[in-house]
mmCIF file of C-alpha atoms in Angstrom:
data_model
loop_
_atom_site.group_PDB
_atom_site.id
_atom_site.type_symbol
_atom_site.label_atom_id
_atom_site.label_comp_id
_atom_site.label_asym_id
_atom_site.label_seq_id
_atom_site.Cartn_x
_atom_site.Cartn_y
_atom_site.Cartn_z
ATOM 1 C CA ALA A 9 204.228 208.043 303.154
ATOM 2 C CA GLY A 10 202.495 204.540 302.895
ATOM 3 C CA THR A 11 199.071 203.606 300.923
ATOM 4 C CA THR A 12 195.898 203.152 302.642
ATOM 5 C CA MET A 13 193.443 201.094 301.292
ATOM 6 C CA THR A 14 189.816 202.281 301.144
ATOM 7 C CA PRO A 15 187.001 200.558 302.585
ATOM 8 C CA ALA A 16 185.744 199.414 299.043
ATOM 9 C CA GLY A 17 189.108 198.425 298.104
ATOM 10 C CA GLU A 18 189.406 196.160 301.176
ATOM 11 C CA LEU A 19 185.815 194.679 300.364
ATOM 12 C CA LEU A 20 186.959 193.942 296.690
ATOM 13 C CA LEU A 21 190.301 192.356 297.896
ATOM 14 C CA GLY A 22 188.464 190.077 300.235
ATOM 15 C CA GLU A 23 186.030 189.145 297.433
ATOM 16 C CA ALA A 24 188.884 188.414 295.238
ATOM 17 C CA ARG A 25 190.734 186.152 297.706
ATOM 18 C CA ALA A 26 187.466 184.281 297.994
ATOM 19 C CA VAL A 27 187.167 183.858 294.321
ATOM 20 C CA ILE A 28 190.716 182.367 293.997
ATOM 21 C CA ALA A 29 189.990 180.043 296.838
ATOM 22 C CA ARG A 30 186.854 178.710 295.291
ATOM 23 C CA THR A 31 188.762 178.395 291.964
ATOM 24 C CA ASP A 32 191.378 176.595 293.439
ATOM 25 C CA HIS A 33 188.831 174.160 294.998
ATOM 26 C CA ALA A 34 187.174 173.835 291.730
ATOM 27 C CA VAL A 35 190.509 172.857 290.053
ATOM 28 C CA ALA A 36 191.244 170.136 292.745
ATOM 29 C CA SER A 37 187.911 168.701 292.349
ATOM 30 C CA ILE A 38 188.145 168.627 288.692
ATOM 31 C CA LYS A 39 191.603 166.839 288.912
ATOM 32 C CA GLN A 40 190.335 164.388 291.615
ATOM 33 C CA LEU A 41 187.208 163.339 289.036
ATOM 34 C CA SER A 42 189.643 163.317 286.249
ATOM 35 C CA ALA A 43 191.378 160.334 287.956
ATOM 36 C CA SER A 44 188.562 158.130 286.705
ATOM 37 C CA ASP A 45 189.874 158.265 283.461
ATOM 38 C CA ALA A 46 193.180 156.582 284.170
ATOM 39 C CA GLY A 47 194.938 155.637 287.432
ATOM 40 C CA VAL A 48 194.655 153.089 290.298
ATOM 41 C CA LEU A 49 192.058 151.940 292.751
ATOM 42 C CA ARG A 50 193.366 149.899 295.733
ATOM 43 C CA LEU A 51 190.977 147.147 296.927
ATOM 44 C CA GLY A 52 190.786 145.374 300.113
ATOM 45 C CA ALA A 53 189.693 141.984 300.267
ATOM 46 C CA PRO A 54 189.145 139.302 303.356
ATOM 47 C CA LEU A 55 189.663 135.774 303.080
ATOM 48 C CA GLU A 56 186.659 133.468 301.832
ATOM 49 C CA LEU A 57 184.672 135.786 299.281
ATOM 50 C CA PRO A 58 182.392 133.784 297.141
ATOM 51 C CA SER A 59 184.352 132.102 294.064
ATOM 52 C CA GLY A 60 184.086 134.318 291.025
ATOM 53 C CA PHE A 61 182.978 137.237 292.841
ATOM 54 C CA LEU A 62 185.720 139.417 292.513
ATOM 55 C CA PRO A 63 186.702 138.349 288.950
ATOM 56 C CA ASP A 64 182.950 138.873 287.687
ATOM 57 C CA ALA A 65 182.933 142.392 289.411
ATOM 58 C CA MET A 66 186.545 143.406 287.759
ATOM 59 C CA ARG A 67 185.415 142.157 284.340
ATOM 60 C CA LYS A 68 182.221 144.436 284.684
ATOM 61 C CA PHE A 69 184.232 147.506 285.705
ATOM 62 C CA ALA A 70 187.077 147.154 283.055
ATOM 63 C CA GLN A 71 184.023 147.672 280.460
ATOM 64 C CA THR A 72 183.726 151.243 281.468
ATOM 65 C CA HIS A 73 186.987 151.842 282.750
ATOM 66 C CA PRO A 74 189.693 149.746 280.842
ATOM 67 C CA ALA A 75 192.381 152.317 281.653
ATOM 68 C CA VAL A 76 192.045 151.831 285.572
ATOM 69 C CA GLU A 77 194.035 149.276 287.400
ATOM 70 C CA ILE A 78 192.793 147.535 290.577
ATOM 71 C CA HIS A 79 195.054 146.607 293.174
ATOM 72 C CA VAL A 80 193.675 144.031 295.270
ATOM 73 C CA ARG A 81 195.249 143.235 298.951
ATOM 74 C CA HIS A 82 193.978 140.732 301.273
ATOM 75 C CA LEU A 83 193.683 142.256 304.771
ATOM 76 C CA SER A 84 191.451 141.806 307.812
ATOM 77 C CA SER A 85 188.576 143.688 308.163
ATOM 78 C CA SER A 86 189.763 145.837 311.007
ATOM 79 C CA ALA A 87 193.004 146.415 309.007
ATOM 80 C CA GLN A 88 191.063 147.472 305.839
ATOM 81 C CA LEU A 89 189.081 150.044 307.787
ATOM 82 C CA ALA A 90 192.297 151.686 309.147
ATOM 83 C CA ALA A 91 193.607 151.587 305.711
ATOM 84 C CA VAL A 92 190.630 153.439 304.262
ATOM 85 C CA GLY A 93 190.829 156.113 306.995
ATOM 86 C CA SER A 94 194.567 156.541 306.487
ATOM 87 C CA GLY A 95 194.168 156.706 302.545
ATOM 88 C CA ASP A 96 196.048 153.522 301.931
ATOM 89 C CA LEU A 97 192.821 151.828 300.481
ATOM 90 C CA ASP A 98 190.206 153.434 298.284
ATOM 91 C CA VAL A 99 187.497 150.587 298.893
ATOM 92 C CA ALA A 100 187.319 147.881 301.714
ATOM 93 C CA LEU A 101 185.298 144.848 301.762
ATOM 94 C CA LEU A 102 184.136 144.378 305.405
ATOM 95 C CA ARG A 103 182.453 141.624 307.483
ATOM 96 C CA ALA A 104 180.510 144.172 309.372
ATOM 97 C CA ARG A 105 179.275 147.724 308.600
ATOM 98 C CA PRO A 106 181.248 150.213 310.353
ATOM 99 C CA ILE A 107 179.936 152.679 312.671
ATOM 100 C CA ASP A 108 181.620 155.621 311.426
ATOM 101 C CA GLU A 109 180.125 158.828 310.138
ATOM 102 C CA THR A 110 183.567 159.345 307.871
ATOM 103 C CA VAL A 111 182.819 156.191 305.806
ATOM 104 C CA ASP A 112 180.005 154.971 303.621
ATOM 105 C CA SER A 113 178.984 151.063 303.141
ATOM 106 C CA VAL A 114 176.721 149.071 300.867
ATOM 107 C CA PRO A 115 176.062 145.339 301.222
ATOM 108 C CA VAL A 116 177.453 143.457 298.358
ATOM 109 C CA VAL A 117 177.708 139.629 299.360
ATOM 110 C CA GLU A 118 174.979 137.764 301.848
ATOM 111 C CA GLU A 119 175.985 134.073 302.684
ATOM 112 C CA GLU A 120 173.843 131.716 304.866
ATOM 113 C CA LEU A 121 176.528 130.154 306.559
ATOM 114 C CA GLY A 122 176.622 125.910 307.081
ATOM 115 C CA VAL A 123 178.812 123.929 309.083
ATOM 116 C CA LEU A 124 182.096 121.747 307.981
ATOM 117 C CA VAL A 125 182.192 118.817 310.438
ATOM 118 C CA ALA A 126 183.885 115.322 310.357
ATOM 119 C CA THR A 127 181.094 113.101 308.620
ATOM 120 C CA SER A 128 181.628 110.311 311.354
ATOM 121 C CA ALA A 129 180.874 112.763 314.154
ATOM 122 C CA VAL A 130 177.182 113.536 312.874
ATOM 123 C CA LYS A 131 176.094 110.262 311.083
ATOM 124 C CA ASP A 132 173.126 110.236 313.316
ATOM 125 C CA LEU A 133 172.291 114.040 313.428
ATOM 126 C CA THR A 134 171.574 114.615 309.567
ATOM 127 C CA ALA A 135 168.481 112.630 308.750
ATOM 128 C CA SER A 136 166.910 115.687 307.524
ATOM 129 C CA GLY A 137 169.650 116.754 305.435
ATOM 130 C CA SER A 138 170.517 119.921 307.487
ATOM 131 C CA ILE A 139 171.973 120.195 311.012
ATOM 132 C CA ARG A 140 170.480 122.555 314.083
ATOM 133 C CA LEU A 141 173.104 124.527 315.479
ATOM 134 C CA GLU A 142 172.526 123.420 319.015
ATOM 135 C CA GLN A 143 173.316 119.840 317.738
ATOM 136 C CA MET A 144 176.982 120.921 317.601
ATOM 137 C CA LYS A 145 177.117 121.543 321.611
ATOM 138 C CA ASP A 146 179.565 118.763 321.873
ATOM 139 C CA LEU A 147 182.048 119.917 319.454
ATOM 140 C CA ALA A 148 184.386 123.044 319.612
ATOM 141 C CA TRP A 149 183.901 125.978 317.306
ATOM 142 C CA VAL A 150 187.042 126.766 314.832
ATOM 143 C CA PRO A 151 187.449 130.511 315.180
ATOM 144 C CA PHE A 152 189.006 133.170 313.241
ATOM 145 C CA PRO A 153 190.990 135.656 315.311
ATOM 146 C CA ARG A 154 188.508 138.449 317.022
ATOM 147 C CA SER A 155 190.923 141.153 315.986
ATOM 148 C CA ASP A 156 189.928 140.494 312.253
ATOM 149 C CA SER A 157 186.477 141.649 312.780
ATOM 150 C CA PRO A 158 185.315 142.408 316.374
ATOM 151 C CA VAL A 159 181.746 143.091 315.640
ATOM 152 C CA TRP A 160 181.283 139.769 313.305
ATOM 153 C CA PHE A 161 183.141 137.704 315.927
ATOM 154 C CA ASP A 162 180.817 138.934 318.528
ATOM 155 C CA GLU A 163 177.920 138.280 316.739
ATOM 156 C CA ILE A 164 178.875 134.678 315.979
ATOM 157 C CA THR A 165 179.632 134.005 319.884
ATOM 158 C CA ALA A 166 176.465 135.419 320.677
ATOM 159 C CA VAL A 167 174.591 133.052 318.500
ATOM 160 C CA LEU A 168 176.699 130.160 319.720
ATOM 161 C CA ARG A 169 175.946 131.051 323.276
ATOM 162 C CA SER A 170 172.172 131.291 322.444
ATOM 163 C CA HIS A 171 172.279 127.742 320.969
ATOM 164 C CA GLY A 172 174.224 126.185 324.085
ATOM 165 C CA ILE A 173 177.689 126.428 322.767
ATOM 166 C CA SER A 174 180.813 127.918 324.273
ATOM 167 C CA ARG A 175 183.505 125.948 323.326
ATOM 168 C CA THR A 176 186.437 126.986 320.857
ATOM 169 C CA THR A 177 189.513 125.525 319.668
ATOM 170 C CA SER A 178 193.014 126.976 320.567
ATOM 171 C CA ASP A 179 193.477 130.688 319.952
ATOM 172 C CA LEU A 180 195.204 131.326 316.865
ATOM 173 C CA GLY A 181 196.365 134.880 318.125
ATOM 174 C CA ASP A 182 196.478 137.375 315.079
ATOM 175 C CA GLN A 183 197.092 134.407 312.491
ATOM 176 C CA PRO A 184 194.508 134.336 309.745
ATOM 177 C CA LEU A 185 192.233 131.350 309.713
ATOM 178 C CA ILE A 186 193.444 129.691 306.363
ATOM 179 C CA ALA A 187 191.348 126.843 304.885
ATOM 180 C CA GLU A 188 194.197 124.196 305.590
ATOM 181 C CA VAL A 189 193.935 125.117 309.244
ATOM 182 C CA LYS A 190 190.107 124.983 309.279
ATOM 183 C CA LEU A 191 190.097 121.664 307.768
ATOM 184 C CA ALA A 192 192.562 120.147 309.859
ATOM 185 C CA ALA A 193 190.990 121.253 312.972
ATOM 186 C CA VAL A 194 187.486 119.693 311.715
ATOM 187 C CA GLN A 195 189.197 116.410 310.672
ATOM 188 C CA SER A 196 190.008 115.733 314.093
ATOM 189 C CA GLY A 197 186.403 114.910 314.844
ATOM 190 C CA HIS A 198 186.233 117.290 317.819
ATOM 191 C CA ALA A 199 185.429 120.407 316.006
ATOM 192 C CA PHE A 200 183.143 122.349 313.474
ATOM 193 C CA ALA A 201 183.451 125.306 311.326
ATOM 194 C CA PHE A 202 181.437 127.568 309.462
ATOM 195 C CA ALA A 203 181.567 128.023 305.561
ATOM 196 C CA PRO A 204 179.003 129.165 302.688
ATOM 197 C CA PRO A 205 177.559 126.889 300.529
ATOM 198 C CA GLN A 206 179.637 127.658 297.595
ATOM 199 C CA TRP A 207 182.881 127.545 299.609
ATOM 200 C CA SER A 208 186.036 127.964 297.224
ATOM 201 C CA GLN A 209 187.838 125.333 298.900
ATOM 202 C CA PRO A 210 187.568 121.577 298.018
ATOM 203 C CA VAL A 211 186.255 119.583 300.929
ATOM 204 C CA PRO A 212 188.427 116.400 301.533
ATOM 205 C CA ASP A 213 187.154 113.098 302.155
ATOM 206 C CA GLY A 214 185.947 112.496 305.695
ATOM 207 C CA ILE A 215 184.457 116.103 305.953
ATOM 208 C CA SER A 216 181.075 116.989 304.974
ATOM 209 C CA TRP A 217 179.349 120.444 304.641
ATOM 210 C CA TYR A 218 175.705 120.744 306.021
ATOM 211 C CA PRO A 219 173.242 123.729 305.769
ATOM 212 C CA LEU A 220 172.198 125.151 309.132
ATOM 213 C CA ALA A 221 168.461 124.929 309.906
ATOM 214 C CA ARG A 222 166.529 128.028 310.583
ATOM 215 C CA ARG A 223 169.487 130.194 308.920
ATOM 216 C CA PRO A 224 171.068 131.360 312.390
ATOM 217 C CA LEU A 225 173.966 132.730 310.777
ATOM 218 C CA VAL A 226 174.173 134.888 307.745
ATOM 219 C CA ARG A 227 177.464 136.435 306.797
ATOM 220 C CA ARG A 228 177.434 139.916 305.064
ATOM 221 C CA THR A 229 180.112 141.827 303.261
ATOM 222 C CA TRP A 230 180.095 145.634 303.004
ATOM 223 C CA ALA A 231 181.897 147.512 300.454
ATOM 224 C CA THR A 232 183.110 150.697 302.216
ATOM 225 C CA TRP A 233 184.516 153.895 301.083
ATOM 226 C CA LEU A 234 185.292 157.384 302.689
ATOM 227 C CA ALA A 235 182.166 159.565 302.578
ATOM 228 C CA THR A 236 184.148 162.418 301.203
ATOM 229 C CA SER A 237 185.179 160.464 297.937
ATOM 230 C CA ARG A 238 184.250 162.214 294.771
ATOM 231 C CA ARG A 239 186.075 159.607 292.147
ATOM 232 C CA GLN A 240 183.569 158.483 289.854
ATOM 233 C CA ASP A 241 185.488 155.230 289.001
ATOM 234 C CA LEU A 242 185.306 154.370 292.482
ATOM 235 C CA ALA A 243 181.399 154.742 292.412
ATOM 236 C CA HIS A 244 181.407 152.349 289.404
ATOM 237 C CA LEU A 245 183.743 149.908 291.016
ATOM 238 C CA VAL A 246 181.194 149.777 293.987
ATOM 239 C CA ALA A 247 178.299 149.484 291.688
ATOM 240 C CA ALA A 248 180.198 146.537 289.914
ATOM 241 C CA LEU A 249 180.842 144.624 293.097
ATOM 242 C CA ASP A 250 177.162 145.224 294.150
ATOM 243 C CA GLN A 251 174.952 143.963 291.432
ATOM 244 C CA HIS A 252 171.737 145.337 293.023
ATOM 245 C CA SER A 253 172.154 148.948 293.513
ATOM 246 C CA ALA A 254 174.563 151.680 292.872
ATOM 247 C CA PRO A 255 175.982 153.751 295.293
ATOM 248 C CA THR A 256 175.509 157.457 295.480
ATOM 249 C CA LEU A 257 178.902 159.568 296.516
ATOM 250 C CA HIS A 258 178.113 162.831 298.326
#
């Protein structure tokens, strides 16, 4: 005859299984936390980060986590966000804060954009040392692919339209807007491009950078990671990227 478990035995078995499950979860959490002592963090980065931004953050992070390697990959904002969601990136640097409850974000860079323009095209427009965006109405904007960061692209085009500007240069498709392409388009004298004051690229003769009056465009970069992360080294990396405040991982 088979053995029948008493009600008390069934209760004890259920409790034992719950204890084992909690223990397994705790062990897994401890293993994840211990990854801060050695391992790899994968960081995504867009084009045109401020000069020295990443090296400075890496140096600060290495002071507390010398055994952790940081692998940096250049990807568009859209590709970075997808990679964070799939587990292929640990931290993304995005041009717009994602509307996604599965990730957390903090702003780490803020840049007031100015314009790159052929010096000959604006010789009569810069008496004040700055340019009003509406003064670019006869030139075409050199755009990056909308697929790179749709929210940021749409913000720029909305600001341009509100200043009477609707023309753009030819569509690049999904090709990234590298500095050489941007400068070549501007050099023609028929286009302008946006760039921050401390743009990392040298500006050739015949092209000038001017600040924009009234700050119509501010480019922000957001450090973004999975909201479920428990990695302390990741928290310290984001803190190194953001020199003003440290994030809380919950």
